[in-house]
PDB file of C-alpha atoms in Angstrom:
ATOM      1  CA  MET A   1      13.344  69.117 113.532  1.00 65.00           C
ATOM      2  CA  ASN A   2      10.977  68.790 110.621  1.00 80.00           C
ATOM      3  CA  GLY A   3      11.928  65.539 108.873  1.00 89.00           C
ATOM      4  CA  GLU A   4      10.407  66.698 105.607  1.00 93.00           C
ATOM      5  CA  LEU A   5      12.658  69.774 105.484  1.00 94.00           C
ATOM      6  CA  LEU A   6      15.692  67.655 106.296  1.00 96.00           C
ATOM      7  CA  ARG A   7      14.861  65.229 103.460  1.00 97.00           C
ATOM      8  CA  GLU A   8      14.258  68.156 101.085  1.00 97.00           C
ATOM      9  CA  VAL A   9      17.595  69.848 101.859  1.00 98.00           C
ATOM     10  CA  ALA A  10      19.427  66.498 101.674  1.00 97.00           C
ATOM     11  CA  ALA A  11      17.840  65.762  98.289  1.00 98.00           C
ATOM     12  CA  VAL A  12      19.085  69.099  96.926  1.00 97.00           C
ATOM     13  CA  TYR A  13      22.555  68.424  98.333  1.00 97.00           C
ATOM     14  CA  ASP A  14      22.691  64.942  96.819  1.00 95.00           C
ATOM     15  CA  GLY A  15      20.986  65.861  93.559  1.00 93.00           C
ATOM     16  CA  SER A  16      21.921  67.811  90.481  1.00 89.00           C
ATOM     17  CA  ASP A  17      18.755  69.862  89.897  1.00 95.00           C
ATOM     18  CA  GLY A  18      20.013  73.407  89.363  1.00 94.00           C
ATOM     19  CA  ASP A  19      16.572  74.965  89.744  1.00 97.00           C
ATOM     20  CA  ALA A  20      15.968  73.194  93.074  1.00 97.00           C
ATOM     21  CA  THR A  21      19.390  74.339  94.262  1.00 97.00           C
ATOM     22  CA  LYS A  22      18.644  77.955  93.300  1.00 97.00           C
ATOM     23  CA  ARG A  23      15.304  77.813  95.120  1.00 98.00           C
ATOM     24  CA  LEU A  24      16.996  76.500  98.250  1.00 98.00           C
ATOM     25  CA  TYR A  25      19.648  79.223  98.074  1.00 97.00           C
ATOM     26  CA  ALA A  26      16.928  81.882  97.769  1.00 98.00           C
ATOM     27  CA  ARG A  27      15.112  80.476 100.817  1.00 97.00           C
ATOM     28  CA  LEU A  28      18.329  80.452 102.825  1.00 97.00           C
ATOM     29  CA  GLU A  29      19.331  83.969 101.779  1.00 96.00           C
ATOM     30  CA  ALA A  30      15.915  85.231 102.889  1.00 96.00           C
ATOM     31  CA  LEU A  31      16.877  84.212 106.451  1.00 96.00           C
ATOM     32  CA  GLY A  32      19.461  86.990 106.733  1.00 96.00           C
ATOM     33  CA  ILE A  33      23.093  86.582 107.746  1.00 96.00           C
ATOM     34  CA  ALA A  34      22.675  83.064 109.176  1.00 96.00           C
ATOM     35  CA  GLY A  35      21.043  81.971 105.920  1.00 97.00           C
ATOM     36  CA  PHE A  36      23.798  83.616 103.871  1.00 97.00           C
ATOM     37  CA  VAL A  37      26.424  81.743 105.896  1.00 97.00           C
ATOM     38  CA  ALA A  38      24.447  78.502 105.543  1.00 97.00           C
ATOM     39  CA  MET A  39      24.076  78.978 101.787  1.00 97.00           C
ATOM     40  CA  ASN A  40      27.814  79.484 101.307  1.00 97.00           C
ATOM     41  CA  LEU A  41      28.680  76.507 103.510  1.00 98.00           C
ATOM     42  CA  PHE A  42      26.212  74.383 101.542  1.00 97.00           C
ATOM     43  CA  ARG A  43      27.553  75.583  98.178  1.00 96.00           C
ATOM     44  CA  ALA A  44      31.213  75.118  99.175  1.00 95.00           C
ATOM     45  CA  CYS A  45      30.611  71.607 100.444  1.00 94.00           C
ATOM     46  CA  LYS A  46      28.437  70.550  97.494  1.00 93.00           C
ATOM     47  CA  ALA A  47      30.976  71.931  95.002  1.00 88.00           C
ATOM     48  CA  SER A  48      33.804  70.131  96.797  1.00 84.00           C
ATOM     49  CA  GLN A  49      31.919  66.824  96.750  1.00 81.00           C
ATOM     50  CA  ARG A  50      31.128  67.219  93.043  1.00 76.00           C
ATOM     51  CA  ALA A  51      34.729  68.132  92.177  1.00 69.00           C
ATOM     52  CA  LYS A  52      35.935  64.867  93.682  1.00 67.00           C
ATOM     53  CA  VAL A  53      33.915  62.863  91.154  1.00 61.00           C
ATOM     54  CA  TYR A  54      34.103  65.137  88.106  1.00 59.00           C
ATOM     55  CA  ARG A  55      36.521  64.584  85.302  1.00 61.00           C
ATOM     56  CA  ARG A  56      39.065  67.244  84.402  1.00 64.00           C
ATOM     57  CA  ARG A  57      36.670  69.380  82.351  1.00 64.00           C
ATOM     58  CA  HIS A  58      34.373  70.324  85.267  1.00 67.00           C
ATOM     59  CA  LYS A  59      36.678  69.755  88.231  1.00 65.00           C
ATOM     60  CA  GLY A  60      38.349  73.187  88.055  1.00 67.00           C
ATOM     61  CA  SER A  61      35.010  74.969  87.837  1.00 74.00           C
ATOM     62  CA  ALA A  62      33.679  73.104  90.877  1.00 77.00           C
ATOM     63  CA  TYR A  63      36.781  73.906  92.925  1.00 77.00           C
ATOM     64  CA  GLY A  64      36.524  77.537  91.804  1.00 81.00           C
ATOM     65  CA  LYS A  65      32.937  77.640  93.071  1.00 90.00           C
ATOM     66  CA  LYS A  66      34.080  76.098  96.359  1.00 90.00           C
ATOM     67  CA  GLN A  67      36.785  78.746  96.806  1.00 91.00           C
ATOM     68  CA  TRP A  68      34.431  81.588  95.897  1.00 95.00           C
ATOM     69  CA  SER A  69      31.912  80.309  98.449  1.00 96.00           C
ATOM     70  CA  MET A  70      34.628  80.009 101.099  1.00 96.00           C
ATOM     71  CA  ASP A  71      35.732  83.592 100.406  1.00 97.00           C
ATOM     72  CA  ASN A  72      32.118  84.804 100.763  1.00 96.00           C
ATOM     73  CA  LEU A  73      31.798  82.785 103.945  1.00 97.00           C
ATOM     74  CA  CYS A  74      34.978  84.209 105.506  1.00 97.00           C
ATOM     75  CA  THR A  75      33.923  87.767 104.711  1.00 97.00           C
ATOM     76  CA  ALA A  76      30.494  87.197 106.254  1.00 97.00           C
ATOM     77  CA  LEU A  77      31.934  85.522 109.356  1.00 97.00           C
ATOM     78  CA  THR A  78      34.562  88.239 109.789  1.00 96.00           C
ATOM     79  CA  ASN A  79      31.954  90.982 109.579  1.00 95.00           C
ATOM     80  CA  ARG A  80      28.907  89.385 111.204  1.00 93.00           C
ATOM     81  CA  GLY A  81      29.695  85.881 112.432  1.00 90.00           C
ATOM     82  CA  GLY A  82      28.223  86.483 115.872  1.00 91.00           C
ATOM     83  CA  ALA A  83      24.960  87.673 114.344  1.00 91.00           C
ATOM     84  CA  ALA A  84      24.858  84.415 112.380  1.00 92.00           C
ATOM     85  CA  GLY A  85      25.278  82.428 115.585  1.00 92.00           C
ATOM     86  CA  ILE A  86      28.841  81.410 114.675  1.00 95.00           C
ATOM     87  CA  ASP A  87      31.352  82.345 117.365  1.00 93.00           C
ATOM     88  CA  ARG A  88      34.038  79.722 116.738  1.00 97.00           C
ATOM     89  CA  TRP A  89      35.699  79.533 113.365  1.00 98.00           C
ATOM     90  CA  GLY A  90      39.071  80.128 111.792  1.00 98.00           C
ATOM     91  CA  TRP A  91      42.049  78.772 109.920  1.00 98.00           C
ATOM     92  CA  GLY A  92      44.321  75.877 110.743  1.00 97.00           C
ATOM     93  CA  ARG A  93      46.897  73.815 108.902  1.00 96.00           C
ATOM     94  CA  ASP A  94      47.051  70.187 107.879  1.00 95.00           C
ATOM     95  CA  GLU A  95      50.622  69.472 106.799  1.00 93.00           C
ATOM     96  CA  LYS A  96      49.568  66.023 105.509  1.00 94.00           C
ATOM     97  CA  ALA A  97      47.375  67.578 102.804  1.00 91.00           C
ATOM     98  CA  VAL A  98      50.213  68.641 100.509  1.00 92.00           C
ATOM     99  CA  GLY A  99      49.103  71.500  98.279  1.00 90.00           C
ATOM    100  CA  PHE A 100      45.925  72.000 100.325  1.00 92.00           C
ATOM    101  CA  GLU A 101      47.368  72.579 103.795  1.00 96.00           C
ATOM    102  CA  HIS A 102      45.057  75.438 104.748  1.00 97.00           C
ATOM    103  CA  VAL A 103      41.892  74.352 106.541  1.00 97.00           C
ATOM    104  CA  LEU A 104      38.857  76.483 107.299  1.00 98.00           C
ATOM    105  CA  TYR A 105      37.000  75.272 110.401  1.00 98.00           C
ATOM    106  CA  VAL A 106      33.502  76.413 111.326  1.00 98.00           C
ATOM    107  CA  GLU A 107      31.679  75.336 114.484  1.00 97.00           C
ATOM    108  CA  LEU A 108      27.969  74.941 113.717  1.00 97.00           C
ATOM    109  CA  PRO A 109      25.270  74.017 116.218  1.00 96.00           C
ATOM    110  CA  THR A 110      25.234  70.636 114.417  1.00 96.00           C
ATOM    111  CA  GLY A 111      29.005  70.122 114.741  1.00 97.00           C
ATOM    112  CA  GLN A 112      32.308  71.155 113.259  1.00 98.00           C
ATOM    113  CA  VAL A 113      32.752  71.423 109.495  1.00 98.00           C
ATOM    114  CA  SER A 114      36.017  71.928 107.638  1.00 97.00           C
ATOM    115  CA  PHE A 115      37.361  72.638 104.171  1.00 95.00           C
ATOM    116  CA  HIS A 116      40.877  72.184 102.808  1.00 94.00           C
ATOM    117  CA  THR A 117      42.195  74.701 100.307  1.00 94.00           C
ATOM    118  CA  ASP A 118      45.463  75.795  98.729  1.00 93.00           C
ATOM    119  CA  ARG A 119      45.424  79.283 100.257  1.00 94.00           C
ATOM    120  CA  ARG A 120      44.393  80.851 103.510  1.00 96.00           C
ATOM    121  CA  GLY A 121      41.568  83.339 103.409  1.00 96.00           C
ATOM    122  CA  ILE A 122      40.724  86.170 105.750  1.00 97.00           C
ATOM    123  CA  GLY A 123      39.868  85.453 109.340  1.00 97.00           C
ATOM    124  CA  PRO A 124      41.375  84.347 112.626  1.00 98.00           C
ATOM    125  CA  ASP A 125      43.495  81.369 113.524  1.00 98.00           C
ATOM    126  CA  TYR A 126      41.346  78.472 114.711  1.00 98.00           C
ATOM    127  CA  ALA A 127      41.787  77.827 118.430  1.00 95.00           C
ATOM    128  CA  GLY A 128      40.490  74.255 118.332  1.00 94.00           C
ATOM    129  CA  ALA A 129      41.432  71.034 116.589  1.00 95.00           C
ATOM    130  CA  TRP A 130      39.796  68.850 113.971  1.00 95.00           C
ATOM    131  CA  ASP A 131      37.170  66.652 115.627  1.00 96.00           C
ATOM    132  CA  GLY A 132      37.927  63.723 113.317  1.00 93.00           C
ATOM    133  CA  CYS A 133      34.536  63.704 111.593  1.00 91.00           C
ATOM    134  CA  LYS A 134      34.512  63.759 107.804  1.00 88.00           C
ATOM    135  CA  ALA A 135      30.739  64.333 107.586  1.00 85.00           C
ATOM    136  CA  SER A 136      30.709  68.081 106.904  1.00 95.00           C
ATOM    137  CA  GLY A 137      27.974  67.688 104.295  1.00 96.00           C
ATOM    138  CA  GLY A 138      25.587  66.007 106.708  1.00 97.00           C
ATOM    139  CA  ARG A 139      26.200  68.595 109.401  1.00 98.00           C
ATOM    140  CA  ILE A 140      25.651  71.453 106.947  1.00 98.00           C
ATOM    141  CA  VAL A 141      22.450  69.878 105.601  1.00 98.00           C
ATOM    142  CA  GLN A 142      21.158  69.474 109.166  1.00 97.00           C
ATOM    143  CA  TRP A 143      21.944  73.100 110.024  1.00 97.00           C
ATOM    144  CA  CYS A 144      20.283  74.423 106.859  1.00 98.00           C
ATOM    145  CA  ALA A 145      17.164  72.379 107.591  1.00 97.00           C
ATOM    146  CA  ARG A 146      17.165  73.594 111.201  1.00 96.00           C
ATOM    147  CA  LEU A 147      17.351  77.240 110.088  1.00 97.00           C
ATOM    148  CA  LEU A 148      14.496  76.739 107.626  1.00 96.00           C
ATOM    149  CA  ASP A 149      12.481  74.871 110.263  1.00 94.00           C
ATOM    150  CA  GLU A 150      12.917  77.761 112.708  1.00 89.00           C
ATOM    151  CA  ARG A 151      11.560  80.134 110.047  1.00 81.00           C
ATOM    152  CA  VAL A 152       8.535  77.885 109.493  1.00 73.00           C
ATOM    153  CA  ALA A 153       7.914  77.719 113.256  1.00 71.00           C
ATOM    154  CA  GLU A 154       8.172  81.532 113.549  1.00 74.00           C
ATOM    155  CA  ALA A 155       5.711  82.006 110.702  1.00 74.00           C
ATOM    156  CA  ALA A 156       3.239  79.595 112.324  1.00 73.00           C
ATOM    157  CA  ALA A 157       3.401  81.343 115.723  1.00 66.00           C
TER     158      ALA A 157
END
């Protein structure tokens, strides 16, 4: 994988430059359904991370953005998940997360990612189990960079 692309995507994930984020989203969306799925995973995870550090004023907005992204993601996966290269995903429960028991799991080529929420969205039950890794952000960043790298390689061929 192109290390420069990985650093670029990670910098957008870690940063707070709205214009850079919009440019990344546009590049991902241009990749078709896989890019749309990647963009919504990225946005949901970034919003969730930000909400955990925001004070009350911005926390609700960040969690709203996370939920909106998860809803977009579930619709896309329900309709065209296979075309995006995502065959394993769905909803599980985590009874320990009181108030946020519903968990969306998505199996990416870079590993499993998951999101807790207060309500279940559309989609199937998840047939697997949590893999114990809390690094969803890193796995999403890697997958986004991989998708962009594949596009660069295709353009060069």
